PDB file of C-alpha atoms in Angstrom:
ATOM      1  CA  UNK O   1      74.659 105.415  66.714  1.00 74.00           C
ATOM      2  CA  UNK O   2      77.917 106.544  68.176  1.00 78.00           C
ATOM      3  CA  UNK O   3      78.244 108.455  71.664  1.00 88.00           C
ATOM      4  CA  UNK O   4      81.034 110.269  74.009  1.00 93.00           C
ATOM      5  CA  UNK O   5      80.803 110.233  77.745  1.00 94.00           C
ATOM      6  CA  UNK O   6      83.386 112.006  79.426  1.00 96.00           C
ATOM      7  CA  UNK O   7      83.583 111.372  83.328  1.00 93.00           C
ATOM      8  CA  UNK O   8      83.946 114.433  85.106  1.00 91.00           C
ATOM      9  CA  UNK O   9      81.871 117.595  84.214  1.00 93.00           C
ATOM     10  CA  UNK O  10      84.954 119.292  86.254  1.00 96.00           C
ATOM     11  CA  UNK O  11      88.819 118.491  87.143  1.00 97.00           C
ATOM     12  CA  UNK O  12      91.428 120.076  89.632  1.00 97.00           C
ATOM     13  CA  UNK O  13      94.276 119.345  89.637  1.00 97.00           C
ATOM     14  CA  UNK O  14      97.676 121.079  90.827  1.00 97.00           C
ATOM     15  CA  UNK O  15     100.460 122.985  88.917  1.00 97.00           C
ATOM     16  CA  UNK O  16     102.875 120.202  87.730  1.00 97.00           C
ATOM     17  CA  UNK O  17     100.673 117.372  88.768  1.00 98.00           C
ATOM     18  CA  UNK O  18      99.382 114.747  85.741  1.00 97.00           C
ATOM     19  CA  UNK O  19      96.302 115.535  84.185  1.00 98.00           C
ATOM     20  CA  UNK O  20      94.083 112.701  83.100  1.00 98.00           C
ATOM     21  CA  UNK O  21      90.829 113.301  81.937  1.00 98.00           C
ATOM     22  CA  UNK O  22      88.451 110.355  80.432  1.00 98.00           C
ATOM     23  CA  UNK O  23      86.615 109.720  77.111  1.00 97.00           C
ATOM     24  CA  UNK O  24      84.624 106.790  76.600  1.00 96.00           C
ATOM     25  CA  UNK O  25      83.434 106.359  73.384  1.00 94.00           C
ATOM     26  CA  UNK O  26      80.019 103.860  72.070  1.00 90.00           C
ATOM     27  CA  UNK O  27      80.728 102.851  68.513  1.00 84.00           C
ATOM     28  CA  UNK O  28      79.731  99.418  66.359  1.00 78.00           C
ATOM     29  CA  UNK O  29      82.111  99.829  64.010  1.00 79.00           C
ATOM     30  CA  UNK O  30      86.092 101.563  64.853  1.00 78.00           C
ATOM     31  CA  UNK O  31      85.970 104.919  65.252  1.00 86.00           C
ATOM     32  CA  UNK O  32      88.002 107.983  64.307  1.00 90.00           C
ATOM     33  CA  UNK O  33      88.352 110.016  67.682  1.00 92.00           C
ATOM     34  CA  UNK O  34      89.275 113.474  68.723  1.00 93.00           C
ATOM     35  CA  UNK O  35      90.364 115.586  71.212  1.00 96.00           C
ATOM     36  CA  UNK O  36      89.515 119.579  71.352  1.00 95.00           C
ATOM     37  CA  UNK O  37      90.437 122.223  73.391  1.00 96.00           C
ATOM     38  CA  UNK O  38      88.142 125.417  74.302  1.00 93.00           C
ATOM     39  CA  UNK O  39      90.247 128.958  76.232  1.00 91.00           C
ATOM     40  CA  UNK O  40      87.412 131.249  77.048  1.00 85.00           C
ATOM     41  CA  UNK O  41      85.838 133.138  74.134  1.00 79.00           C
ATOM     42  CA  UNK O  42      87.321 131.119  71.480  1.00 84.00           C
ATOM     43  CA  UNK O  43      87.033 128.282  69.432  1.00 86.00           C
ATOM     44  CA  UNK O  44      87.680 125.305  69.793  1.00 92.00           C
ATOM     45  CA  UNK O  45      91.449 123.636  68.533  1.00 93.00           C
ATOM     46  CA  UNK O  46      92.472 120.119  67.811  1.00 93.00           C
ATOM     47  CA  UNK O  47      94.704 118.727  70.196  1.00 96.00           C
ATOM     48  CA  UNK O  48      95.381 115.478  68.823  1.00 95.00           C
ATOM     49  CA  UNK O  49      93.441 112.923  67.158  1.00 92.00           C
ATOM     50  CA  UNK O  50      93.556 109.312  66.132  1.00 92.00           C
ATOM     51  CA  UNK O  51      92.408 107.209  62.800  1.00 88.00           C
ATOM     52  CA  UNK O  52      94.293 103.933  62.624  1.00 85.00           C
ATOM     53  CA  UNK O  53      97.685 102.757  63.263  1.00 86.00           C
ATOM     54  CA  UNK O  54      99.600 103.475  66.730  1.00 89.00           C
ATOM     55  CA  UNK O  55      97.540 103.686  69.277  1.00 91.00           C
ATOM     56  CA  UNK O  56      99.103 105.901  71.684  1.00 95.00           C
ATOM     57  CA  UNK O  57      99.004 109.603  69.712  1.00 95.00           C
ATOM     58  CA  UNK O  58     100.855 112.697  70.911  1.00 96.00           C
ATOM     59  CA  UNK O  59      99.423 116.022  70.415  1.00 95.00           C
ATOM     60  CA  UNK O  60      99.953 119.847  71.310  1.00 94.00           C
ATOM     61  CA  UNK O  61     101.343 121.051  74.120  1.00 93.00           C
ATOM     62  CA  UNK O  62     102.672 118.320  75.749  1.00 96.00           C
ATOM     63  CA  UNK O  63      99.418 116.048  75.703  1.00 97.00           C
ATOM     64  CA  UNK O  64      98.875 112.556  74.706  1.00 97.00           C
ATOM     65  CA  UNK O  65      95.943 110.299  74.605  1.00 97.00           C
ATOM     66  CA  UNK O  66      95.617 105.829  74.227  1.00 95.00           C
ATOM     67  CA  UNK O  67      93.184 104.357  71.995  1.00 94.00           C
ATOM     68  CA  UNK O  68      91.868 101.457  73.860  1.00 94.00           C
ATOM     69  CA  UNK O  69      89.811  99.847  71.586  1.00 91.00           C
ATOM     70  CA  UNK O  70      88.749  96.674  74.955  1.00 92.00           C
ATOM     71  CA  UNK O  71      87.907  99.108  77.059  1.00 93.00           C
ATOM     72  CA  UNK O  72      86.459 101.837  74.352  1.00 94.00           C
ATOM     73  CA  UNK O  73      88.546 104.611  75.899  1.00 95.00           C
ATOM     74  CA  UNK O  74      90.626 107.288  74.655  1.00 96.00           C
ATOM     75  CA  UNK O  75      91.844 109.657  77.364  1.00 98.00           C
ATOM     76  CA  UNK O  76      93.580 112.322  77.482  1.00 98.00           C
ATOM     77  CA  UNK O  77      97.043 112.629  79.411  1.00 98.00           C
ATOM     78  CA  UNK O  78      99.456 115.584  80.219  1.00 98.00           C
ATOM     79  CA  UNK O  79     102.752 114.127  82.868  1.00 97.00           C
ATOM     80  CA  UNK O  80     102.950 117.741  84.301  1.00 97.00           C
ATOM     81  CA  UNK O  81     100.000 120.447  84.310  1.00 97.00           C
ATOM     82  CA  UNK O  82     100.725 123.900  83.608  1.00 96.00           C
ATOM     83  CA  UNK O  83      98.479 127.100  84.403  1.00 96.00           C
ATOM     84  CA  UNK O  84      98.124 127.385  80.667  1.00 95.00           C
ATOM     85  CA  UNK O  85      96.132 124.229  80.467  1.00 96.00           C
ATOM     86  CA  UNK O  86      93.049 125.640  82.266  1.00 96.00           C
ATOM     87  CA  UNK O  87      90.203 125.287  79.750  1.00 96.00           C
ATOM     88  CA  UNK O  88      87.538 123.118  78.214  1.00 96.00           C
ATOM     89  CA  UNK O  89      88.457 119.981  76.835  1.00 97.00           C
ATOM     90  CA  UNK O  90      86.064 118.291  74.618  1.00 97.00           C
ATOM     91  CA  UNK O  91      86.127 114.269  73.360  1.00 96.00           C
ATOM     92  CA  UNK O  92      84.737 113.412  70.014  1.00 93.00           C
ATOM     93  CA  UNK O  93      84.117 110.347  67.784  1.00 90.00           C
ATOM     94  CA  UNK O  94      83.120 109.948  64.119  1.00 85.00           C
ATOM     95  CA  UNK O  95      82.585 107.144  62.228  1.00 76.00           C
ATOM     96  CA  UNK O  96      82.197 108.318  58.787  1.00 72.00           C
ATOM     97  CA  UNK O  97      78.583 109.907  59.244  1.00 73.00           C
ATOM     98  CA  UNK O  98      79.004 112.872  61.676  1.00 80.00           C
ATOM     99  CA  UNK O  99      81.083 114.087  64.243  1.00 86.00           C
ATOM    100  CA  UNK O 100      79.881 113.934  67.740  1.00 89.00           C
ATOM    101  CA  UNK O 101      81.099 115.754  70.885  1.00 93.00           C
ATOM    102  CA  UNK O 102      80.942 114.709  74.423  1.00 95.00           C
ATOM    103  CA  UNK O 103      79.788 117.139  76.908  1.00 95.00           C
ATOM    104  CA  UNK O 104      82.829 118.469  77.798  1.00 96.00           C
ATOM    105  CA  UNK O 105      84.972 118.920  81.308  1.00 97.00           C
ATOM    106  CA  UNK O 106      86.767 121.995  82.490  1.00 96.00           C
ATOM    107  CA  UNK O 107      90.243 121.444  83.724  1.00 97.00           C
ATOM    108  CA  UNK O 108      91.404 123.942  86.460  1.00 97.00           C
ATOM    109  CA  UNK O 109      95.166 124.221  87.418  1.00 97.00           C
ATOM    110  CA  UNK O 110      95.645 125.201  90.878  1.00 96.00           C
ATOM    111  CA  UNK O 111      99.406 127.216  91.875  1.00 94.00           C
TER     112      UNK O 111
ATOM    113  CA  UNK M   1      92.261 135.931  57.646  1.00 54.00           C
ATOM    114  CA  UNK M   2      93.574 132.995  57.949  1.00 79.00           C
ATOM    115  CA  UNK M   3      91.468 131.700  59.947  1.00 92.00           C
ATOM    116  CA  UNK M   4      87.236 130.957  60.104  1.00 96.00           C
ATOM    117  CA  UNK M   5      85.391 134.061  60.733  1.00 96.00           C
ATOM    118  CA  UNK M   6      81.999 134.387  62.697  1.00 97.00           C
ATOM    119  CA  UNK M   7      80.066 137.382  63.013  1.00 97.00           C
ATOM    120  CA  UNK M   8      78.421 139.019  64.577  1.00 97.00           C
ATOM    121  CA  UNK M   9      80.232 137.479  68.304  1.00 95.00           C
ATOM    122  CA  UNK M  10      77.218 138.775  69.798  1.00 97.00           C
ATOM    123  CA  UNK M  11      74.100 138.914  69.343  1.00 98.00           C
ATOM    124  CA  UNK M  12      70.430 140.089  71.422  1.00 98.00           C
ATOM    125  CA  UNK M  13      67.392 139.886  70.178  1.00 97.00           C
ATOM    126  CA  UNK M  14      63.925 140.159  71.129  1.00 97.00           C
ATOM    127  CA  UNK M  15      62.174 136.697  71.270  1.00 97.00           C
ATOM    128  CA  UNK M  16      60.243 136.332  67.841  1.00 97.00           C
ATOM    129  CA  UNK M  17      62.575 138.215  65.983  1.00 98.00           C
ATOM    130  CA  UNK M  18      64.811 136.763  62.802  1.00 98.00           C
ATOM    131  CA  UNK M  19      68.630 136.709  63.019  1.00 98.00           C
ATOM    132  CA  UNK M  20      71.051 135.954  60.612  1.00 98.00           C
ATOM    133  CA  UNK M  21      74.799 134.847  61.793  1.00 98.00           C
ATOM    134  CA  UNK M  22      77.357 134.499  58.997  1.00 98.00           C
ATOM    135  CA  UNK M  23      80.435 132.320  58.862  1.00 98.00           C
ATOM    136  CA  UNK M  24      83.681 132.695  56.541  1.00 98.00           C
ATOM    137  CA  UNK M  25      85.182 129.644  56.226  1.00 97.00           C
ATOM    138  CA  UNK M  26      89.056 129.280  55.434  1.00 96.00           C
ATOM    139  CA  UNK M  27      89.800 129.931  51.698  1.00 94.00           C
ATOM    140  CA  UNK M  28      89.921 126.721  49.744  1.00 92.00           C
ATOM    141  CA  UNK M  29      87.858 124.421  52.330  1.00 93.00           C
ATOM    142  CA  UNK M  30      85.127 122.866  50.570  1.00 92.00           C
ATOM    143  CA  UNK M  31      83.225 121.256  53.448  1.00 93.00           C
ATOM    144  CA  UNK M  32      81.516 123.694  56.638  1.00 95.00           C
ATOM    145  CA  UNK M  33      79.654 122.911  59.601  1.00 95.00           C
ATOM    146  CA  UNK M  34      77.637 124.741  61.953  1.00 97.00           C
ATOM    147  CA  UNK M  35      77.545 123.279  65.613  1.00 96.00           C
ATOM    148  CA  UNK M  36      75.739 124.738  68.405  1.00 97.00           C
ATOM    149  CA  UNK M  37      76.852 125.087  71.968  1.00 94.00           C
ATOM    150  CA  UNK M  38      74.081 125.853  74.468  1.00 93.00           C
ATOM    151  CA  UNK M  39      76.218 126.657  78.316  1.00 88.00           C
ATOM    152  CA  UNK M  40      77.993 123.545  79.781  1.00 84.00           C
ATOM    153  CA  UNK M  41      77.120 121.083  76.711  1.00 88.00           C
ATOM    154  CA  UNK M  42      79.100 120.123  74.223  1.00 92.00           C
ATOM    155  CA  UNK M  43      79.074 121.235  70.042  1.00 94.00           C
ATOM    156  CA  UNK M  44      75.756 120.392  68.766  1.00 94.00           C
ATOM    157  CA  UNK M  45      75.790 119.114  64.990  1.00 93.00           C
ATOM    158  CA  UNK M  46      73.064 121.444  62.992  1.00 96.00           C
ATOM    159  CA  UNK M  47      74.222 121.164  59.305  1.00 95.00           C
ATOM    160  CA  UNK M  48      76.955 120.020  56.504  1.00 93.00           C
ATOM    161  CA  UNK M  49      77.909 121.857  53.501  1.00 95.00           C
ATOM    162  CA  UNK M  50      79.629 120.032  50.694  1.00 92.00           C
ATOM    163  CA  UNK M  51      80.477 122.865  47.940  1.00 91.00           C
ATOM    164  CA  UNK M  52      77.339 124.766  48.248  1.00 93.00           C
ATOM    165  CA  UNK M  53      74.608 122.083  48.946  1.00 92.00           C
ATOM    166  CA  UNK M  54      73.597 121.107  52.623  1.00 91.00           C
ATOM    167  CA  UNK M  55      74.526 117.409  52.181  1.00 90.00           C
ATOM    168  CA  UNK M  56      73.515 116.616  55.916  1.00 92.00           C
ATOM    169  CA  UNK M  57      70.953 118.894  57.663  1.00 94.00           C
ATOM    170  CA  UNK M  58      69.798 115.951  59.731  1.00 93.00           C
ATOM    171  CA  UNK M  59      70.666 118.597  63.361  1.00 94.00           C
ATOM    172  CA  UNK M  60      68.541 121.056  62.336  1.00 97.00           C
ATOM    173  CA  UNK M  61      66.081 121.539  65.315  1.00 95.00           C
ATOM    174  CA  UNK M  62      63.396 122.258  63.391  1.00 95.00           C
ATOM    175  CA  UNK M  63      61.837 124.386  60.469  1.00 96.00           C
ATOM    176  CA  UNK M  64      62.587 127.728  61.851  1.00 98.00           C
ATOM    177  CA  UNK M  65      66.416 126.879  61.318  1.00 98.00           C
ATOM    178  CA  UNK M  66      67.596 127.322  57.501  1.00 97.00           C
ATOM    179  CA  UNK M  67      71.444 127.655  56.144  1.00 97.00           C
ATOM    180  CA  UNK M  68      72.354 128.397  52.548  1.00 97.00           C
ATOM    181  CA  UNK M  69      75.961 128.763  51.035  1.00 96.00           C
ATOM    182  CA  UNK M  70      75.259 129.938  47.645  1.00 95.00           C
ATOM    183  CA  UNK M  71      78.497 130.128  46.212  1.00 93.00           C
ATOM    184  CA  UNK M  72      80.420 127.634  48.249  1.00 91.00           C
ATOM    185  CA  UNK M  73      82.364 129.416  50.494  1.00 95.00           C
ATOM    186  CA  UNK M  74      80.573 132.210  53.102  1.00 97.00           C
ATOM    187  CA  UNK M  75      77.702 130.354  55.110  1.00 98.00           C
ATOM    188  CA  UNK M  76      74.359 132.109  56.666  1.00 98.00           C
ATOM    189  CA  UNK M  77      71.936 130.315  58.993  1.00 98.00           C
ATOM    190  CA  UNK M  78      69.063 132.163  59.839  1.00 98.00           C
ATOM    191  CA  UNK M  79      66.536 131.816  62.651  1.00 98.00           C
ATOM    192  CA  UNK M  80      63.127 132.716  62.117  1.00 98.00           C
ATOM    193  CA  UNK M  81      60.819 133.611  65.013  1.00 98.00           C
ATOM    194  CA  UNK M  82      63.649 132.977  67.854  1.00 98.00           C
ATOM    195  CA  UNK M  83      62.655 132.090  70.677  1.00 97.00           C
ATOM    196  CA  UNK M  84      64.416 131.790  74.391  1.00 97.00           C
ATOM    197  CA  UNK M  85      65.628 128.504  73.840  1.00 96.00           C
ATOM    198  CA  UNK M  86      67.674 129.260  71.203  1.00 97.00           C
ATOM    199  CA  UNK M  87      69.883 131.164  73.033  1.00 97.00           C
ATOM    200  CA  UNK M  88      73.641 129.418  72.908  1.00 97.00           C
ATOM    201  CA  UNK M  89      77.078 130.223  70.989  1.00 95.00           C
ATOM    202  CA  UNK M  90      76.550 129.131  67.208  1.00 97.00           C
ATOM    203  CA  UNK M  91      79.753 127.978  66.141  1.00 96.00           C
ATOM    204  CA  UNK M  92      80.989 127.396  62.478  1.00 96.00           C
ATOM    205  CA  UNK M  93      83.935 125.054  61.216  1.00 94.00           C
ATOM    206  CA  UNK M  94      85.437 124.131  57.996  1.00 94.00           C
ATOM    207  CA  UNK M  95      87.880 121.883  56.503  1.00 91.00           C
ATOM    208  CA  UNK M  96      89.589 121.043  53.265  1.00 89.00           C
ATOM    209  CA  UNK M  97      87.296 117.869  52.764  1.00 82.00           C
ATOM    210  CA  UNK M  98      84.802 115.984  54.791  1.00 81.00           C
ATOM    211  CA  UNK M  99      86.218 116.077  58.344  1.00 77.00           C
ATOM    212  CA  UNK M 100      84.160 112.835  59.114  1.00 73.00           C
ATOM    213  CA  UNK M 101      86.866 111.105  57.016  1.00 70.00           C
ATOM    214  CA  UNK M 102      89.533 111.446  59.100  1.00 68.00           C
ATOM    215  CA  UNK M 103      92.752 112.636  57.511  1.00 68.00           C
ATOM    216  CA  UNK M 104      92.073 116.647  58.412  1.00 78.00           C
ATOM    217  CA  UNK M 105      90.583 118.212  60.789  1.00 84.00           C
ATOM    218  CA  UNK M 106      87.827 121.064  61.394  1.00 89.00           C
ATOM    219  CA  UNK M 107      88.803 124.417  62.165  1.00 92.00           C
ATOM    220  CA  UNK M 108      86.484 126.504  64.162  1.00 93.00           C
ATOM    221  CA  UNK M 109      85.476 129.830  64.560  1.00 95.00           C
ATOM    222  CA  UNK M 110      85.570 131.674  67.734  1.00 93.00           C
ATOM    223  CA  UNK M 111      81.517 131.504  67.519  1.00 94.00           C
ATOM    224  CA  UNK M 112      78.324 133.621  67.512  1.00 96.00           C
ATOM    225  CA  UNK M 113      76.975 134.225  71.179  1.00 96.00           C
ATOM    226  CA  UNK M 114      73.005 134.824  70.691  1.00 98.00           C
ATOM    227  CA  UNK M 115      71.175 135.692  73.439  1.00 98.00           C
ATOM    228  CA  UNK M 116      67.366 135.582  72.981  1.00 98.00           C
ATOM    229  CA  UNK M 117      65.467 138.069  75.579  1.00 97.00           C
TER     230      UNK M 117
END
């Protein structure tokens, strides 16, 4: 069965700094993998996602995340933070059967 | 709207009481999910509709948990005899054909907060 793990229940990091949150991903066969983003009260909206081909895939708002298929990651990058970013960002992987989230980590932006 | 619709947003009710929480998905998507999100976790798969059957309903907790979509587009799931531990944001999704296959996505809703006292 598949499984997200996403290192760091909580990241700070400073206005214009990078932003690198991780997504590690258990899967026996390759997996189609997703990132989501959570503001307060709402839902939650795709920020990029990846199925096959290139492995580096550029999303919304300036973020971008590598498939890594060796080292089963696919974290998320942004070069420059903005205060705009603070929310929840959720990994998720599916391989044809469901879709399943990892716990989640809450990026704050600090002026 | 354009967009998924979940109501109520909030919801109390008294432990042992039933709820129902109702989800309009976007016009024309054929395939809706209901997650649910207890505080600090991530979405928790409950159930799949497909047109109007529940073609996965492996997430459902257990028999107090039921969903029905009757005519293949709104989406109830009702909770008989809630109890505290039920408490979380129920959220609801759709997409134009089964998300799992990778070429669309799933749009949410903003979510049902239920809060069992």
């Amino acid at each position: 069965a598949q499984s997200v793990t996403q290192l760091g229940s909580h990241v700070s990091v400073s206005e214009g700094a990078l932003v690198l949150l991780r997504c590690n991903y258990s899967s026996s066969v390759p997996p189609y993998l997703f990132w989501y983003v959570q503001y307060p009260n709402q839902g939650l909206q795709l920020l990029l996602k990846y199925t096959t081909g290139a492995t580096l895939v550029k999303g919304i708002n300036g973020f971008e995340a590598e498939f890594k298929k060796s080292e089963t990651s696919f974290h998320l990058t942004k070069p420059s933070a903005h205060m705009s970013d603070a929310a929840e960002y959720f990994c998720a992987v599916t391989t044809y059967d469901k879709v399943i989230f990892g716990p989640g980590t809450s990026l704050s932006v600090i002026p | 709207g354009a967009g998924v619709s979940q109501t109520p947003s909030n919801k109390v009710t008294e432990k042992g009481k039933y709820v129902e929480l109702r989800c309009d998905p976007i016009s024309g998507h054929t395939a809706l999910y209901w997650y649910r999100q207890s505080l600090g976790q991530g979405p928790e798969f409950l159930i799949y509709f497909q047109g109007t059957g529940a073609a996965d309903d492996s997430g459902l907790p257990n028999d107090r948990f039921f969903a029905v979509r009757p005519e293949g587009s709104v989406s109830t799931l009702k909770i008989q005899r809630t109890e505290r531990g039920d408490s979380a944001v129920y959220l609801c999704a759709s997409s134009p054909t089964r998300w799992e296959e990778g070429a669309t996505e799933a749009f949410f809703g903003q979510g049902t907060r239920l809060t069992v006292v």
